[in-house]
Tab-separated table of C-alpha atoms in Angstrom:
chain	number	residue	atom	x	y	z
A	1	MET	CA	-3.133	41.666	-27.042
A	2	THR	CA	-4.150	38.146	-26.071
A	3	ILE	CA	-7.705	37.196	-27.068
A	4	PHE	CA	-9.884	34.997	-24.858
A	5	ASN	CA	-13.133	33.579	-26.193
A	6	VAL	CA	-15.890	32.810	-23.688
A	7	LEU	CA	-19.159	30.933	-24.181
A	8	VAL	CA	-21.874	31.289	-21.523
A	9	VAL	CA	-25.152	29.371	-21.574
A	10	THR	CA	-28.102	30.905	-19.720
A	11	TYR	CA	-31.601	29.923	-18.706
A	12	ASN	CA	-33.406	32.189	-16.246
A	13	GLY	CA	-30.072	33.322	-14.866
A	14	GLU	CA	-30.951	36.814	-13.656
A	15	ALA	CA	-29.684	36.053	-10.130
A	16	SER	CA	-26.127	35.374	-11.264
A	17	ILE	CA	-25.469	36.730	-14.757
A	18	THR	CA	-24.443	40.256	-13.729
A	19	ARG	CA	-21.916	38.903	-11.253
A	20	LEU	CA	-20.564	36.483	-13.859
A	21	ILE	CA	-19.988	39.220	-16.445
A	22	ASN	CA	-18.408	41.526	-13.869
A	23	HIS	CA	-15.996	38.790	-12.849
A	24	LEU	CA	-15.088	38.187	-16.487
A	25	LEU	CA	-14.488	41.877	-17.119
A	26	LYS	CA	-12.321	42.216	-14.034
A	27	ALA	CA	-10.240	39.140	-14.864
A	28	GLY	CA	-9.979	40.180	-18.511
A	29	ARG	CA	-9.218	43.870	-18.058
A	30	ASN	CA	-5.760	43.487	-19.649
A	31	TYR	CA	-6.953	41.247	-22.462
A	32	GLN	CA	-9.407	41.205	-25.337
A	33	LEU	CA	-12.521	39.207	-24.465
A	34	ASN	CA	-15.023	37.876	-26.971
A	35	ILE	CA	-18.103	36.795	-25.022
A	36	VAL	CA	-21.034	34.929	-26.539
A	37	VAL	CA	-24.119	34.156	-24.465
A	38	VAL	CA	-26.510	31.508	-25.765
A	39	ASP	CA	-29.806	32.046	-23.966
A	40	ASN	CA	-32.249	29.137	-23.848
A	41	ASP	CA	-35.456	31.177	-23.866
A	42	SER	CA	-35.150	32.811	-20.447
A	43	HIS	CA	-38.399	34.234	-19.142
A	44	ASP	CA	-36.787	36.474	-16.533
A	45	ALA	CA	-34.510	39.528	-16.820
A	46	THR	CA	-31.390	37.641	-17.958
A	47	VAL	CA	-31.199	39.150	-21.448
A	48	ALA	CA	-32.180	42.627	-20.269
A	49	LEU	CA	-29.396	42.582	-17.691
A	50	LEU	CA	-26.883	41.504	-20.328
A	51	LYS	CA	-27.928	44.338	-22.635
A	52	LYS	CA	-27.371	46.868	-19.857
A	53	PHE	CA	-23.621	46.287	-20.129
A	54	HIS	CA	-23.571	47.832	-23.643
A	55	LEU	CA	-20.471	45.816	-24.564
A	56	ASN	CA	-19.353	45.553	-28.177
A	57	ASN	CA	-17.596	42.307	-27.350
A	58	LEU	CA	-20.715	40.644	-25.906
A	59	ASN	CA	-23.040	38.912	-28.371
A	60	ILE	CA	-26.299	37.222	-27.451
A	61	ILE	CA	-27.829	34.276	-29.299
A	62	ARG	CA	-31.453	33.883	-28.210
A	63	ASN	CA	-33.217	30.561	-28.666
A	64	GLU	CA	-36.982	30.385	-29.048
A	65	MET	CA	-37.183	27.526	-26.577
A	66	ASN	CA	-34.995	25.715	-24.067
A	67	TYR	CA	-33.118	23.309	-26.310
A	68	GLY	CA	-30.870	22.061	-23.531
A	69	ILE	CA	-27.288	22.801	-22.605
A	70	ALA	CA	-25.661	20.544	-25.215
A	71	ARG	CA	-27.321	22.246	-28.163
A	72	ALA	CA	-26.430	25.644	-26.695
A	73	PHE	CA	-22.809	24.497	-26.351
A	74	ASN	CA	-22.812	23.415	-29.990
A	75	GLN	CA	-24.335	26.694	-31.154
A	76	GLY	CA	-21.660	28.665	-29.348
A	77	MET	CA	-18.816	26.462	-30.519
A	78	GLU	CA	-20.064	26.754	-34.109
A	79	TYR	CA	-20.144	30.545	-33.746
A	80	PHE	CA	-16.530	30.645	-32.591
A	81	TYR	CA	-15.446	28.066	-35.162
A	82	ASN	CA	-16.709	30.387	-37.898
A	83	LEU	CA	-14.532	33.120	-36.375
A	84	ASN	CA	-11.477	30.808	-36.447
A	85	ALA	CA	-11.216	31.006	-32.654
A	86	PRO	CA	-8.746	28.286	-31.600
A	87	TRP	CA	-9.909	27.813	-27.979
A	88	VAL	CA	-13.207	28.552	-26.235
A	89	LEU	CA	-13.921	28.705	-22.510
A	90	ILE	CA	-17.338	27.388	-21.475
A	91	LEU	CA	-18.998	28.806	-18.381
A	92	ASP	CA	-22.332	28.058	-16.767
A	93	GLN	CA	-24.403	31.062	-15.740
A	94	ASP	CA	-23.459	30.567	-12.071
A	95	SER	CA	-19.687	30.262	-12.470
A	96	TYR	CA	-17.317	33.034	-11.434
A	97	VAL	CA	-13.685	33.211	-12.505
A	98	ALA	CA	-10.910	34.366	-10.194
A	99	GLU	CA	-9.237	37.714	-10.832
A	100	ASN	CA	-6.049	36.080	-12.173
A	101	PHE	CA	-7.913	33.501	-14.287
A	102	PHE	CA	-6.906	34.763	-17.729
A	103	SER	CA	-3.354	35.601	-16.709
A	104	VAL	CA	-2.987	31.947	-15.682
A	105	TYR	CA	-4.316	30.759	-19.029
A	106	GLU	CA	-2.099	33.180	-20.933
A	107	LYS	CA	0.858	31.239	-19.531
A	108	VAL	CA	-0.832	27.925	-20.301
A	109	PHE	CA	-1.401	28.696	-23.965
A	110	THR	CA	2.116	30.115	-24.316
A	111	ALA	CA	3.510	26.882	-22.872
A	112	LEU	CA	1.418	24.781	-25.264
A	113	THR	CA	3.135	26.424	-28.241
A	114	LYS	CA	6.568	25.510	-26.897
A	115	GLU	CA	5.962	21.799	-26.414
A	116	PRO	CA	4.555	19.018	-28.629
A	117	CYS	CA	1.012	19.393	-27.315
A	118	ASP	CA	-0.982	18.869	-30.513
A	119	LEU	CA	-3.165	16.192	-28.919
A	120	VAL	CA	-4.397	18.431	-26.100
A	121	ALA	CA	-8.075	19.161	-26.793
A	122	ALA	CA	-9.346	20.403	-23.424
A	123	ILE	CA	-7.991	22.063	-20.284
A	124	CYS	CA	-10.134	22.154	-17.172
A	125	SER	CA	-9.873	24.633	-14.356
A	126	ASN	CA	-10.072	24.191	-10.599
A	127	PRO	CA	-13.734	24.528	-9.572
A	128	ALA	CA	-14.919	24.806	-6.012
A	129	SER	CA	-18.441	24.922	-4.678
A	130	GLU	CA	-19.677	28.496	-4.367
A	131	LYS	CA	-21.648	27.592	-1.251
A	132	ALA	CA	-18.915	25.494	0.373
A	133	ASN	CA	-15.650	26.572	-1.237
A	134	THR	CA	-13.551	24.414	1.058
A	135	ILE	CA	-14.830	21.405	-0.898
A	136	PRO	CA	-13.105	21.075	-4.279
A	137	HIS	CA	-14.763	19.467	-7.287
A	138	GLN	CA	-11.711	17.900	-8.791
A	139	PRO	CA	-11.581	16.210	-12.197
A	140	TYR	CA	-11.878	12.507	-12.822
A	141	GLN	CA	-9.780	9.615	-14.064
A	142	TRP	CA	-11.063	6.719	-16.191
A	143	ASN	CA	-10.575	3.046	-15.291
A	144	GLY	CA	-11.944	1.602	-18.502
A	145	SER	CA	-15.533	1.332	-17.338
A	146	ALA	CA	-16.219	4.327	-15.087
A	147	PHE	CA	-14.954	7.735	-14.054
A	148	TYR	CA	-13.493	7.967	-10.568
A	149	ASN	CA	-12.069	10.759	-8.463
A	150	ASN	CA	-8.345	10.275	-7.843
A	151	PRO	CA	-6.519	13.430	-8.929
A	152	ASN	CA	-3.286	12.396	-7.210
A	153	ASN	CA	-2.792	9.430	-9.524
A	154	THR	CA	-2.037	11.410	-12.659
A	155	LYS	CA	0.628	11.647	-15.304
A	156	VAL	CA	1.923	14.984	-16.548
A	157	MET	CA	1.749	16.243	-20.113
A	158	CYS	CA	2.874	19.679	-21.295
A	159	GLY	CA	3.531	20.595	-17.664
A	160	LEU	CA	0.001	19.837	-16.433
A	161	PRO	CA	-1.733	16.772	-14.947
A	162	VAL	CA	-3.639	14.587	-17.400
A	163	VAL	CA	-7.248	13.884	-16.409
A	164	ALA	CA	-10.170	12.153	-18.107
A	165	SER	CA	-13.119	14.403	-17.302
A	166	SER	CA	-14.354	17.389	-15.341
A	167	ILE	CA	-17.364	19.678	-15.365
A	168	SER	CA	-17.654	21.616	-18.608
A	169	SER	CA	-17.938	24.948	-16.811
A	170	GLY	CA	-14.453	26.385	-16.519
A	171	THR	CA	-13.076	24.130	-19.256
A	172	TYR	CA	-11.295	25.374	-22.363
A	173	TYR	CA	-11.994	23.388	-25.527
A	174	LYS	CA	-10.074	23.305	-28.781
A	175	THR	CA	-12.754	24.538	-31.138
A	176	GLU	CA	-11.801	22.556	-34.223
A	177	VAL	CA	-11.738	19.282	-32.286
A	178	VAL	CA	-15.221	19.862	-30.850
A	179	ILE	CA	-16.631	20.548	-34.313
A	180	ASN	CA	-14.835	17.637	-35.975
A	181	LEU	CA	-16.095	15.199	-33.332
A	182	GLY	CA	-19.687	16.278	-33.865
A	183	GLY	CA	-19.999	18.423	-30.767
A	184	PHE	CA	-21.820	17.635	-27.556
A	185	ARG	CA	-24.557	15.026	-27.503
A	186	GLU	CA	-27.834	16.910	-27.746
A	187	ASP	CA	-30.125	14.097	-26.591
A	188	TYR	CA	-28.402	14.419	-23.199
A	189	PHE	CA	-30.425	17.435	-22.108
A	190	ILE	CA	-28.308	18.305	-19.045
A	191	ASP	CA	-26.758	15.440	-17.109
A	192	PHE	CA	-23.553	13.783	-18.352
A	193	VAL	CA	-23.188	16.075	-21.376
A	194	ASP	CA	-19.635	16.924	-20.332
A	195	HIS	CA	-18.583	13.401	-19.310
A	196	GLU	CA	-19.922	11.845	-22.513
A	197	PHE	CA	-17.980	14.303	-24.636
A	198	HIS	CA	-14.799	13.909	-22.591
A	199	LEU	CA	-15.010	10.142	-22.956
A	200	LYS	CA	-15.306	10.671	-26.704
A	201	LEU	CA	-12.141	12.772	-26.601
A	202	LEU	CA	-10.371	10.035	-24.677
A	203	THR	CA	-11.392	7.236	-27.022
A	204	LYS	CA	-10.358	9.289	-30.063
A	205	GLY	CA	-6.848	9.806	-28.711
A	206	TRP	CA	-7.191	13.358	-27.390
A	207	PHE	CA	-6.100	14.547	-23.952
A	208	MET	CA	-7.564	16.740	-21.227
A	209	LEU	CA	-5.263	18.602	-18.844
A	210	TRP	CA	-5.936	20.246	-15.489
A	211	GLU	CA	-4.753	23.751	-14.620
A	212	GLN	CA	-4.980	23.832	-10.844
A	213	LYS	CA	-4.066	27.529	-10.621
A	214	ALA	CA	-7.126	28.641	-12.607
A	215	ASN	CA	-9.852	28.897	-9.989
A	216	ILE	CA	-13.595	29.278	-10.416
A	217	GLU	CA	-16.515	29.220	-8.028
A	218	HIS	CA	-19.497	27.236	-9.190
A	219	ASN	CA	-22.872	26.387	-7.705
A	220	LEU	CA	-22.261	22.648	-7.620
A	221	GLY	CA	-23.418	21.563	-4.219
A	222	LEU	CA	-21.584	18.928	-2.204
A	223	GLN	CA	-21.202	15.981	-4.570
A	224	GLN	CA	-17.528	15.253	-3.914
A	225	HIS	CA	-15.737	14.768	-0.631
A	226	ASN	CA	-11.990	14.138	-0.316
């Protein structure tokens, strides 16, 4: 049975965490899920709601204070690295995967084994705003000095478009690469944590791909218009 490893970071996420887990369980009903939640000292019912699921495959790491999203990412990636997990999906507490999400990625990871894709270190999904799902939040390209949104101007690698950055939520990361590059930058408390790390991947010769069939809803607002 295919194993999918999922890292969720929470902070006062009681309004969304039950829906997130239910979406994961529905999408992963034919697979083995290993879910780790790193909680940044929530003061609401987030942890209590997680414990109500009584899942053997759901582990909670509780921090004594809000250390920021980057440190939580690194804690989760270190946890999975110690389990020899090859790929880890990161999700924010308000991201919801589509029902066919893991079946799409099963095909992706099978395809990666059949082609010379050793330099692929991240694969982003296709996020849309939860509140305005007609507005996509597509990944970015890099022009040498800034990220810009132009998903149509892409090359293809291993059957998928090559991009330079995207939001971390809904992105699969190659665990060993994240650890070897020193993880996410922890002095970036929230903003630009994902883009800084993706730029590091790019400058070190790694590639990020975009799986447009893997859909998630995310509470992003209306930052991008196409």
